[in-house]
Tab-separated table of C-alpha atoms in Angstrom:
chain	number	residue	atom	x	y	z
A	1	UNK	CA	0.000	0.000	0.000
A	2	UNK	CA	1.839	3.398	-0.624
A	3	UNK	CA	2.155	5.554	2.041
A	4	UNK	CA	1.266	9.077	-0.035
A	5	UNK	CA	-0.790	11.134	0.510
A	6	UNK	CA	-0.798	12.061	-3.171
A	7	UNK	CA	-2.304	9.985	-6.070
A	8	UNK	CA	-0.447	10.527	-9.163
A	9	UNK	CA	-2.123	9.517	-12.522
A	10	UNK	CA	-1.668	10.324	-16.353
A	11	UNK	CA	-4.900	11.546	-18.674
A	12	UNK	CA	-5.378	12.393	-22.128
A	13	UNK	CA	-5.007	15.706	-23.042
A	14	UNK	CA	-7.755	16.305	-25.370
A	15	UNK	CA	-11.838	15.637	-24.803
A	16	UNK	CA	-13.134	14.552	-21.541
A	17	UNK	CA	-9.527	14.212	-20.555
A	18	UNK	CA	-9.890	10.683	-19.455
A	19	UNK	CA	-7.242	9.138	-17.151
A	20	UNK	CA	-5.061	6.198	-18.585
A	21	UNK	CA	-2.945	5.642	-15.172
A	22	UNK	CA	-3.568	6.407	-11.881
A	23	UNK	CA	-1.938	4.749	-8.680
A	24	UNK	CA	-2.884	2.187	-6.261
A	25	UNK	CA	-3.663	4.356	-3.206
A	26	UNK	CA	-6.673	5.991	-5.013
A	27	UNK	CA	-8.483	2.860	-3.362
A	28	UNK	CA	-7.167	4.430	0.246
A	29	UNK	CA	-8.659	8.072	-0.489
A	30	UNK	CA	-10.985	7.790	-2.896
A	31	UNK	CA	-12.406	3.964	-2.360
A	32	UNK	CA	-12.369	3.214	-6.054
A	33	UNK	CA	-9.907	0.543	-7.811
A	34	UNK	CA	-7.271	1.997	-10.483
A	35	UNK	CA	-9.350	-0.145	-12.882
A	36	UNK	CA	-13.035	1.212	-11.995
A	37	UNK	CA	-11.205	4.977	-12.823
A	38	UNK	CA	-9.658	3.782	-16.118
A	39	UNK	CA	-12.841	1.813	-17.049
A	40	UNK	CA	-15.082	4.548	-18.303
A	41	UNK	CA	-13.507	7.239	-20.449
A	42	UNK	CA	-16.007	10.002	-18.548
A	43	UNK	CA	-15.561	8.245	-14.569
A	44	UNK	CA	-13.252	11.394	-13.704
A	45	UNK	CA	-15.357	14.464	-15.655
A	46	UNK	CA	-18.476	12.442	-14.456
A	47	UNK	CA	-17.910	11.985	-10.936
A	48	UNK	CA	-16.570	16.028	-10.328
A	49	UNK	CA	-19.335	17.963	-8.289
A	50	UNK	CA	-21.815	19.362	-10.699
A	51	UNK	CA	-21.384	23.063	-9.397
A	52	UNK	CA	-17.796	23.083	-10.164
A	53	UNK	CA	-17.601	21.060	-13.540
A	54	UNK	CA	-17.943	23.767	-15.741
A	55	UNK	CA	-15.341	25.799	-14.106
A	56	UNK	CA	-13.129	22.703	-14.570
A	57	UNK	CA	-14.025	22.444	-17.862
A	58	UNK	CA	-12.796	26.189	-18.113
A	59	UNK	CA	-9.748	26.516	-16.321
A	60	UNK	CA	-8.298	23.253	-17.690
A	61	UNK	CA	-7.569	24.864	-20.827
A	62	UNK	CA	-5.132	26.798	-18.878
A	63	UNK	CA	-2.648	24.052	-19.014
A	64	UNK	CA	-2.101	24.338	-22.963
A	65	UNK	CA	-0.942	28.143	-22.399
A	66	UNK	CA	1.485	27.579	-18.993
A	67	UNK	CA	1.689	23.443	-19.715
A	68	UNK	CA	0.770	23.468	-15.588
A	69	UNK	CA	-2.159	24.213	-14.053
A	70	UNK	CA	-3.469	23.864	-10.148
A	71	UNK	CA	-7.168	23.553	-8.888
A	72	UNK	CA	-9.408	22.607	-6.407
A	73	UNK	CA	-12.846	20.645	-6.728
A	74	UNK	CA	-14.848	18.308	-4.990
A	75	UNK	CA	-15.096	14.604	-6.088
A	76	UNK	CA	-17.392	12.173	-5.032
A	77	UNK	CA	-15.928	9.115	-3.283
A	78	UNK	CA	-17.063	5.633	-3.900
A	79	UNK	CA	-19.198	6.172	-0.714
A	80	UNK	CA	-21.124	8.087	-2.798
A	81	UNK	CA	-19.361	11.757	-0.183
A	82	UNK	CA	-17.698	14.297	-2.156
A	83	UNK	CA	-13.761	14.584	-0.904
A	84	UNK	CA	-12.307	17.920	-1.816
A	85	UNK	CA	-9.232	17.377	-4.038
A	86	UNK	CA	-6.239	19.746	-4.872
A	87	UNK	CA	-5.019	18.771	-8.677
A	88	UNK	CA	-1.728	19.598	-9.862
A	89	UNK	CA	-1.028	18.758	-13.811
A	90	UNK	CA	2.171	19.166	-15.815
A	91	UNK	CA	1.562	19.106	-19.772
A	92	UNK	CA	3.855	16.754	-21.740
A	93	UNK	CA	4.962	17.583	-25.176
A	94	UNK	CA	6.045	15.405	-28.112
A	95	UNK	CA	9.473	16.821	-29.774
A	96	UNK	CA	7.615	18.817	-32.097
A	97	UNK	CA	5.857	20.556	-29.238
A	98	UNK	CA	1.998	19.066	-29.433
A	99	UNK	CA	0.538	17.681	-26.328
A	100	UNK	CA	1.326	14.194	-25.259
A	101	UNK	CA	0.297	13.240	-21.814
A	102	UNK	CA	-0.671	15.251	-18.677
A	103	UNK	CA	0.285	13.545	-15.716
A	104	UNK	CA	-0.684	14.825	-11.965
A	105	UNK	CA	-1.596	14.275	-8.843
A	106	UNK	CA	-4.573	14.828	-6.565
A	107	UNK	CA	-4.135	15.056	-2.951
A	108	UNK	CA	-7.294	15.054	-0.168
A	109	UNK	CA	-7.870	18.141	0.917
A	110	UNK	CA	-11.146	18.485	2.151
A	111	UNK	CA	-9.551	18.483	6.063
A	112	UNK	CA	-7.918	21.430	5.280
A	113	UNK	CA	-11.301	22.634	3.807
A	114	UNK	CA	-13.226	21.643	7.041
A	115	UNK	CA	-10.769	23.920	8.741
A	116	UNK	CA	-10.668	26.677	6.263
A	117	UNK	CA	-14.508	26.605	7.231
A	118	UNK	CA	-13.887	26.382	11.204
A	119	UNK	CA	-11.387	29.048	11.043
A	120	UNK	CA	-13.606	31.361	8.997
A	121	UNK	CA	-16.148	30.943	11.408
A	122	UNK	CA	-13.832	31.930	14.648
A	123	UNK	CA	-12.749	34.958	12.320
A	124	UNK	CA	-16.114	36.210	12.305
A	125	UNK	CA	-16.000	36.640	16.342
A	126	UNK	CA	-12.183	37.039	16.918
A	127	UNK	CA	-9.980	40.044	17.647
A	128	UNK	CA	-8.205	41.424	15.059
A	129	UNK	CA	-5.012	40.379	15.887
A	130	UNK	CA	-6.015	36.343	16.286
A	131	UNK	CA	-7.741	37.068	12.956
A	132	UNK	CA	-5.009	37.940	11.225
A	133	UNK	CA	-2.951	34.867	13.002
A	134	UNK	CA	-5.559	32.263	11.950
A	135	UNK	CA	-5.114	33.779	8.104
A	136	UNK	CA	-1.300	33.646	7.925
A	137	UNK	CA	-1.592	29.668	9.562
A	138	UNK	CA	-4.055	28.925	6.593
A	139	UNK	CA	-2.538	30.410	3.756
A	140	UNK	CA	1.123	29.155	4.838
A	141	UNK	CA	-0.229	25.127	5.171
A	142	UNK	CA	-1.736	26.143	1.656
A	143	UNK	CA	1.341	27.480	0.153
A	144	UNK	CA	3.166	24.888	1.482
A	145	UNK	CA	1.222	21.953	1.119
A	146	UNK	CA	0.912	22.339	-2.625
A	147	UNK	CA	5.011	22.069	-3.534
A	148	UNK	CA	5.148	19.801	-0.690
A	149	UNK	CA	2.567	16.962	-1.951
A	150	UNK	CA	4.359	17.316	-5.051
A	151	UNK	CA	7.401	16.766	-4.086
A	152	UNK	CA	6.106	13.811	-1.738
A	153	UNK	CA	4.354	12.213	-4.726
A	154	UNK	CA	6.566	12.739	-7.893
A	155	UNK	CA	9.503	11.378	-5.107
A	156	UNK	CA	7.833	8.225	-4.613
A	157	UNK	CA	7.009	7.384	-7.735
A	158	UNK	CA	10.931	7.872	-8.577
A	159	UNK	CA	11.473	5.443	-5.691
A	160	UNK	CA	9.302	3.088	-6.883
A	161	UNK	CA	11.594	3.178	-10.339
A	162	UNK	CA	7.758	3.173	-12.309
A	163	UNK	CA	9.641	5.655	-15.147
A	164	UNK	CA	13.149	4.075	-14.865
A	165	UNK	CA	15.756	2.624	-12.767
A	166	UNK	CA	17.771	4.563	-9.872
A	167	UNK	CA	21.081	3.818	-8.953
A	168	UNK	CA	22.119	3.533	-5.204
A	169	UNK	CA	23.461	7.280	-4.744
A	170	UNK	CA	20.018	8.094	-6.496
A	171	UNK	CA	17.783	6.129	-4.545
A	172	UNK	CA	19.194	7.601	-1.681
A	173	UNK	CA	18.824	10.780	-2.100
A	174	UNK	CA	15.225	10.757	-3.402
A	175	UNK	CA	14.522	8.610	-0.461
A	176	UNK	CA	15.737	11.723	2.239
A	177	UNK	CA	13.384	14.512	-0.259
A	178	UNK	CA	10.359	12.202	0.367
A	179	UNK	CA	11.175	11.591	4.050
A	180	UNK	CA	11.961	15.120	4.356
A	181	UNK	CA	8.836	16.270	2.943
A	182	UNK	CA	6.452	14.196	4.796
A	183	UNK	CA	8.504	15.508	8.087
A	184	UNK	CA	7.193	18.980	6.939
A	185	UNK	CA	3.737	17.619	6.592
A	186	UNK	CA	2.971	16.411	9.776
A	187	UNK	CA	4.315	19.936	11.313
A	188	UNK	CA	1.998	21.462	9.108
A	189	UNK	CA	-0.639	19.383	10.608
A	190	UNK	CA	0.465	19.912	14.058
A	191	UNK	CA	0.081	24.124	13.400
A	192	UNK	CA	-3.237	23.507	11.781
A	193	UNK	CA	-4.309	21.187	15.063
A	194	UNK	CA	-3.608	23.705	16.939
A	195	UNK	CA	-5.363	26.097	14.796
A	196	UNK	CA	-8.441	24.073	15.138
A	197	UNK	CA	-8.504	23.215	18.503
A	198	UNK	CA	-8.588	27.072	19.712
A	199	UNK	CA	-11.804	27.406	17.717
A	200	UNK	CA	-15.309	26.970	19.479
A	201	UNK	CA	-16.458	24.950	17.011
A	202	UNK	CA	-13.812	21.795	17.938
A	203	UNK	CA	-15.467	18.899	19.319
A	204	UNK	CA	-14.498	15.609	19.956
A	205	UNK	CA	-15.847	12.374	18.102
A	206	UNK	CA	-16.264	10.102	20.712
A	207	UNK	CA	-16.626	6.483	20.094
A	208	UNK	CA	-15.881	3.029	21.450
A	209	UNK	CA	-12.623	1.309	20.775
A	210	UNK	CA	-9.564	-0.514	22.328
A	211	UNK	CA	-7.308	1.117	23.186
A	212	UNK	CA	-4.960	-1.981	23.831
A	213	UNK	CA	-4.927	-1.797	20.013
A	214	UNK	CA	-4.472	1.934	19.519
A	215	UNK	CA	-1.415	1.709	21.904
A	216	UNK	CA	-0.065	-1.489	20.346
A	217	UNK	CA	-0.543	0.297	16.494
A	218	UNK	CA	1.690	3.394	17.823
A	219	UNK	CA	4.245	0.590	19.209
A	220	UNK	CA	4.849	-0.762	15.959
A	221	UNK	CA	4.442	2.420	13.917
A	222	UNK	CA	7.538	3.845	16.239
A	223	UNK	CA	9.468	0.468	16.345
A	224	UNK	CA	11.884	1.588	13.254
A	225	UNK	CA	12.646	4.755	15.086
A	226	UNK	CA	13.203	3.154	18.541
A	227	UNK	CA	15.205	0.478	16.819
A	228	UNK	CA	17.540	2.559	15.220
A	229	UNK	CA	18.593	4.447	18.583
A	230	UNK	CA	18.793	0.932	20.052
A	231	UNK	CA	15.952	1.206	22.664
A	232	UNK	CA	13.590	-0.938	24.150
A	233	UNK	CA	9.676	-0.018	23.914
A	234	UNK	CA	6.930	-1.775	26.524
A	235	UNK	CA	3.496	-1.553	27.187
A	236	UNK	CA	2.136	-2.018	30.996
A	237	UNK	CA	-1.338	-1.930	30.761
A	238	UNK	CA	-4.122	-2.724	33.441
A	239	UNK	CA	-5.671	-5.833	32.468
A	240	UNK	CA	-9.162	-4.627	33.549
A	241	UNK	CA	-8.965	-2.096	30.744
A	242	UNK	CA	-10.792	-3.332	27.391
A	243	UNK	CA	-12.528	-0.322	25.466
A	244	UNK	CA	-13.031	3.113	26.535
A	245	UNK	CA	-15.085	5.796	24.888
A	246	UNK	CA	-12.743	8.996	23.685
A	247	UNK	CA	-11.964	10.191	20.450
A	248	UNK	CA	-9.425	8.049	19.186
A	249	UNK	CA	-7.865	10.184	17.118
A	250	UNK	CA	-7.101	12.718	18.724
A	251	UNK	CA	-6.340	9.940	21.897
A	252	UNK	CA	-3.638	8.774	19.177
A	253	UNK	CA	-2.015	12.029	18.448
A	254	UNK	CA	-1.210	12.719	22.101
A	255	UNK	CA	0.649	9.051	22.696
A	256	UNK	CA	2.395	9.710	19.619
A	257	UNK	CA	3.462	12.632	20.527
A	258	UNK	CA	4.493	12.135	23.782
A	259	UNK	CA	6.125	8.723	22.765
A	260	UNK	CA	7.849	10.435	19.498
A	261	UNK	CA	9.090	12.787	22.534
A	262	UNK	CA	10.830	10.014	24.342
A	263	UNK	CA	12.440	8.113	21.675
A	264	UNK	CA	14.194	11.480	20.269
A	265	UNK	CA	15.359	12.778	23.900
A	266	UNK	CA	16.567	9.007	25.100
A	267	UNK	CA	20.135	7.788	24.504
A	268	UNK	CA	21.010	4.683	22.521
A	269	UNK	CA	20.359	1.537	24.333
A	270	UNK	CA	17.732	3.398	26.961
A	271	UNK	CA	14.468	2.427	28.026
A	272	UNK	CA	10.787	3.637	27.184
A	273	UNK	CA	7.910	2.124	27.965
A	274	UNK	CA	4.393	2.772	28.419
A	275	UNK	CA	1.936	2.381	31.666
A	276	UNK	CA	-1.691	2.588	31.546
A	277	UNK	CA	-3.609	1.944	34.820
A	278	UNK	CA	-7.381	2.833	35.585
A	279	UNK	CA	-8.928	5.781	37.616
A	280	UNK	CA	-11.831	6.476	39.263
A	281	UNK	CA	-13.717	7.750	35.957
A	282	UNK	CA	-11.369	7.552	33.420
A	283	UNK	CA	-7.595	5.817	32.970
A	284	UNK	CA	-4.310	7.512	33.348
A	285	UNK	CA	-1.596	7.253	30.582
A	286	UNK	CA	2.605	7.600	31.217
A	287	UNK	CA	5.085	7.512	28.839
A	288	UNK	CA	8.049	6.684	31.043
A	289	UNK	CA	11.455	7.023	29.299
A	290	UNK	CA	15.283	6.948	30.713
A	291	UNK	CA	16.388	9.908	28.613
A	292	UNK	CA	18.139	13.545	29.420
A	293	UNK	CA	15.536	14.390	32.045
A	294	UNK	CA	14.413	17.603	32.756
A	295	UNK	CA	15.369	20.246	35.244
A	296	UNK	CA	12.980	21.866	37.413
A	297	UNK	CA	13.345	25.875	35.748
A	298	UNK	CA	12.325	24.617	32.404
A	299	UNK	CA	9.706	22.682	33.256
A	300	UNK	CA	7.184	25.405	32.966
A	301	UNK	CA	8.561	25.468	29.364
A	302	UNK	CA	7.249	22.552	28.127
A	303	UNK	CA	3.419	23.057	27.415
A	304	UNK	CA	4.443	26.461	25.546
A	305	UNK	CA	4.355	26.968	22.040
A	306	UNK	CA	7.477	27.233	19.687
A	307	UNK	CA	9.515	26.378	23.084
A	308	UNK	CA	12.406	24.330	23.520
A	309	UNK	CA	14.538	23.282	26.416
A	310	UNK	CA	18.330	22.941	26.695
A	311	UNK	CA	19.615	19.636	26.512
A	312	UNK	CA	23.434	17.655	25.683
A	313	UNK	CA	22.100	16.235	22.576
A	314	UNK	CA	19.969	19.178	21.298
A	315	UNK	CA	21.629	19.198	18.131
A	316	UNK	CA	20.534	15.407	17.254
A	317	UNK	CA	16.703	16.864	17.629
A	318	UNK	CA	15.296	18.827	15.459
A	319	UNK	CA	11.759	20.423	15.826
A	320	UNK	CA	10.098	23.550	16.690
A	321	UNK	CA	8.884	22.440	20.203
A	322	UNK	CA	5.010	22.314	19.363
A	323	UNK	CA	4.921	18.444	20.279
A	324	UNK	CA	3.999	19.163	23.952
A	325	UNK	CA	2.060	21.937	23.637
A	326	UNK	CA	-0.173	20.324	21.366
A	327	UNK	CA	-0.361	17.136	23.219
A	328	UNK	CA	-1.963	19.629	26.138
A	329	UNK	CA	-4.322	21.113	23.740
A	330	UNK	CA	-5.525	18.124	22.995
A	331	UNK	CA	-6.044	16.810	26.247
A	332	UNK	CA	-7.800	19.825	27.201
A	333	UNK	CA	-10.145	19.044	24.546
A	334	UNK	CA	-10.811	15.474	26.025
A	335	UNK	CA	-11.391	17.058	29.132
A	336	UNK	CA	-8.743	15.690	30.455
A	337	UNK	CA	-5.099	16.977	32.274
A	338	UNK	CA	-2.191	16.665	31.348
A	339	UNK	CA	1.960	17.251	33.618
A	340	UNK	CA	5.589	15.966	33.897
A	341	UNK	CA	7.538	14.509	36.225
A	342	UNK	CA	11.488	14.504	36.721
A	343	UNK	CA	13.644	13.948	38.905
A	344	UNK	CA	16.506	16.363	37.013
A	345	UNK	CA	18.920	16.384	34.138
A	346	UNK	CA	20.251	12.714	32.976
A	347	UNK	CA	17.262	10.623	35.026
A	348	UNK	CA	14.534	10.571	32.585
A	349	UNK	CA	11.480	11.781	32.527
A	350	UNK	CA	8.019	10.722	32.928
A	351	UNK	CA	4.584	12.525	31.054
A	352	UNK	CA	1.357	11.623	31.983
A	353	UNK	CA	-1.822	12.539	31.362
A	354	UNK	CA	-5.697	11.417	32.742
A	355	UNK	CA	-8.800	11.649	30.716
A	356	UNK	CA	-12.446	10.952	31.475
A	357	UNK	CA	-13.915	7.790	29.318
C-alpha cells in the first residue's frame, strides 16, 4: 500500500480528458480501484461535483498556455461523499511541441477545507489580531502543502523506479526529499491542530474502541525509530482495561506525541515504555522514558508553544517544540489533564496525562 498522501495519474489531453494511469492508493482516499477509474472514459469528468464542472471544464484549458495548471474541486468518493481534491497537472509535449500526456496528482484536501470553514467561522467573532494569526496559519499550510505533496508524490514514484531505474546514490537521495517532505507535513498538521482546537467549534468524536490496540498500532508504527537508537519499547497496561469511549484520534495524536518525545530525547540503548492503569472515571496514561531528564526551571517550558529546552544532545533533535504543547491542547479538549515529572537532568522523565472515558 503506498504511504502518499498524493495519487499521481496520467490523462489524455484532449476531450473529456480521461485518465489512462492512476496509482494504487486511489483505493485508500478515494475507495475506487485503479481499474473502476480507467474503465469509463467520462468516470473522472463524471464523478466532479456538478457546481464546479464547468469551471473545470474552463480553467483546464489553462494548461495548454502555462503546460501546468493547479485547482481545487470536490469529487465524489465511492461512498457516494464528495472529498475535496487539490489537482496539480504538468503538460507533456512530443518533440515537435503538441501535447502528449498530462500527468498529476490529486491530494485530499477536504480536512484542510473543514478547517478553512472552522477558522472562517472563529474569524467572524475574533480580535483582530487572532484574525489575522488564523489567516497567515491557513494560507502558509496552503502554500506549502501544494510544492510539498508534489514533491512527496513525484519522489515516490521515482522510488518506486515506475519511469526508470535509480542507482544507489540516487535512490538515496530521493529517499531523504520524500522523508523530508512528509517531516514537513505532519508539522503542518500539528500548526493547523492547533489552529483548530482554539476554535469553538472543535469537538471531539467520541466512540468506542480498544485502546490496547491503539497503543499497540503506535508501538509498531515507532518500532523503526526506537530500533535505530537501540531502545527498548513496553506496554504495561491494566488488564481490567478493554474499550473506553474517547476520540481516538485525537487519543492517538497525544501518545504519539508524547512517545515520538521520548524516543528522540533518550540515549542509545535506553528504556521507554508505556503504563496505563485505571482511575476512578477515566484511565491515566505515562510515557516513562530513561532519557536527558528535565530540570525543574524549564519545566514550565514545556506546554508552551514554539519552546524548547536545553539539553546535551539538542543538536541530534530537530523540531520547533510544538509536540507538547499540542499534546496539552488536545487533552484539554478530552477534558482531560495533562503534567511531567522529573527527577533532574540525565534521570529521565516521565509525562502523563488522565482523561475521562
Amino acid at each position: 500500500m503506498s504511504v502518499s498522501s498524493s495519487i499521481i495519474y496520467t490523462r489524455k489531453p484532449h476531450a473529456n480528458y480521461n485518465i489512462s494511469f492512476i496509482s494504487n492508493n486511489v483505493s485508500q482516499y478515494l475507495g475506487y480501484k485503479p481499474d473502476e477509474f480507467m474503465s469509463e472514459p467520462d468516470f473522472w469528468l463524471d464523478h466532479v461535483h456538478s457546481e464546479d464542472r464547468t469551471r473545470i471544464l474552463s480553467e483546464i484549458q489553462r494548461i495548454f498556455k502555462k503546460d501546468c495548471y493547479t485547482y481545487e474541486y470536490r469529487f465524489r468518493s465511492k461512498s457516494g461523499k464528495y472529498r475535496w481534491v487539490l489537482d496539480d497537472m504538468r503538460l507533456l509535449r512530443d518533440k515537435k511541441g503538441n501535447p502528449k500526456d498530462i500527468i498529476g496528482y490529486l491530494a485530499d484536501i477536504t480536512h484542510r477545507k473543514q478547517i478553512e470553514e472552522l477558522l472562517h467561522q472563529s474569524q467572524l467573532q475574533a480580535e483582530a489580531a487572532n484574525r489575522s494569526k488564523s489567516e497567515f496559519l491557513a494560507n502558509m499550510s496552503h502554500e506549502l502543502r501544494s510544492p510539498l505533496n508534489s514533491i512527496i508524490g513525484f519522489s515516490e514514484v521515482l522510488i518506486g523506479q515506475d519511469f526508470g531505474p535509480l542507482n544507489k546514490k540516487q535512490k538515496r537521495y530521493v529517499e531523504h526529499i520524500f522523508a523530508s517532505g512528509k517531516e514537513l507535513i505532519s508539522l503542518i498538521d500539528a500548526i493547523l491542530d492547533i489552529v483548530v482546537l482554539d476554535t469553538d467549534d472543535y469537538k471531539p468524536n467520541i466512540s468506542s474502541f480498544s485502546l490496547k490496540n491503539t497503543i499497540k498500532n503506535l508501538l509498531v508504527l515507532t518500532r523503526e525509530k526506537a530500533s535505530g537508537r537501540g531502545l527498548e519499547v513496553s506496554l504495561e497496561m491494566d488488564k481490567n482495561i478493554k474499550k473506553i469511549n474517547s476520540d481516538e484520534q485525537r487519543l492517538t495524536q497525544i501518545i504519539y506525541s508524547l512517545l515520538s518525545n521520548a524516543i528522540k530525547f533518550t540515549s542509545q540503548g535506553g528504556k521507554v515504555f508505556i503504563r496505563v492503569k485505571k482511575t476512578g472515571s477515566g484511565v491515566e496514561i505515562s510515557v516513562h522514558d530513561t532519557g536527558i531528564g528535565i530540570a525543574k526551571k524549564d519545566m514550565d517550558k514545556l506546554f508552551q508553544s514554539f519552546s524548547k529546552i536545553g539539553s546535551p544532545i539538542k543538536k541530534e533533535n530537530k523540531g520547533i517544540g510544538l509536540g507538547s504543547m499540542l499534546a496539552k491542547r488536545l487533552t484539554k479538549s478530552l477534558g482531560g489533564k495533562i503534567w511531567v515529572e522529573s527527577e533532574g537532568q540525565g534521570k529521565g522523565s516521565v509525562f502523563k496525562f488522565s482523561i475521562p472515558c
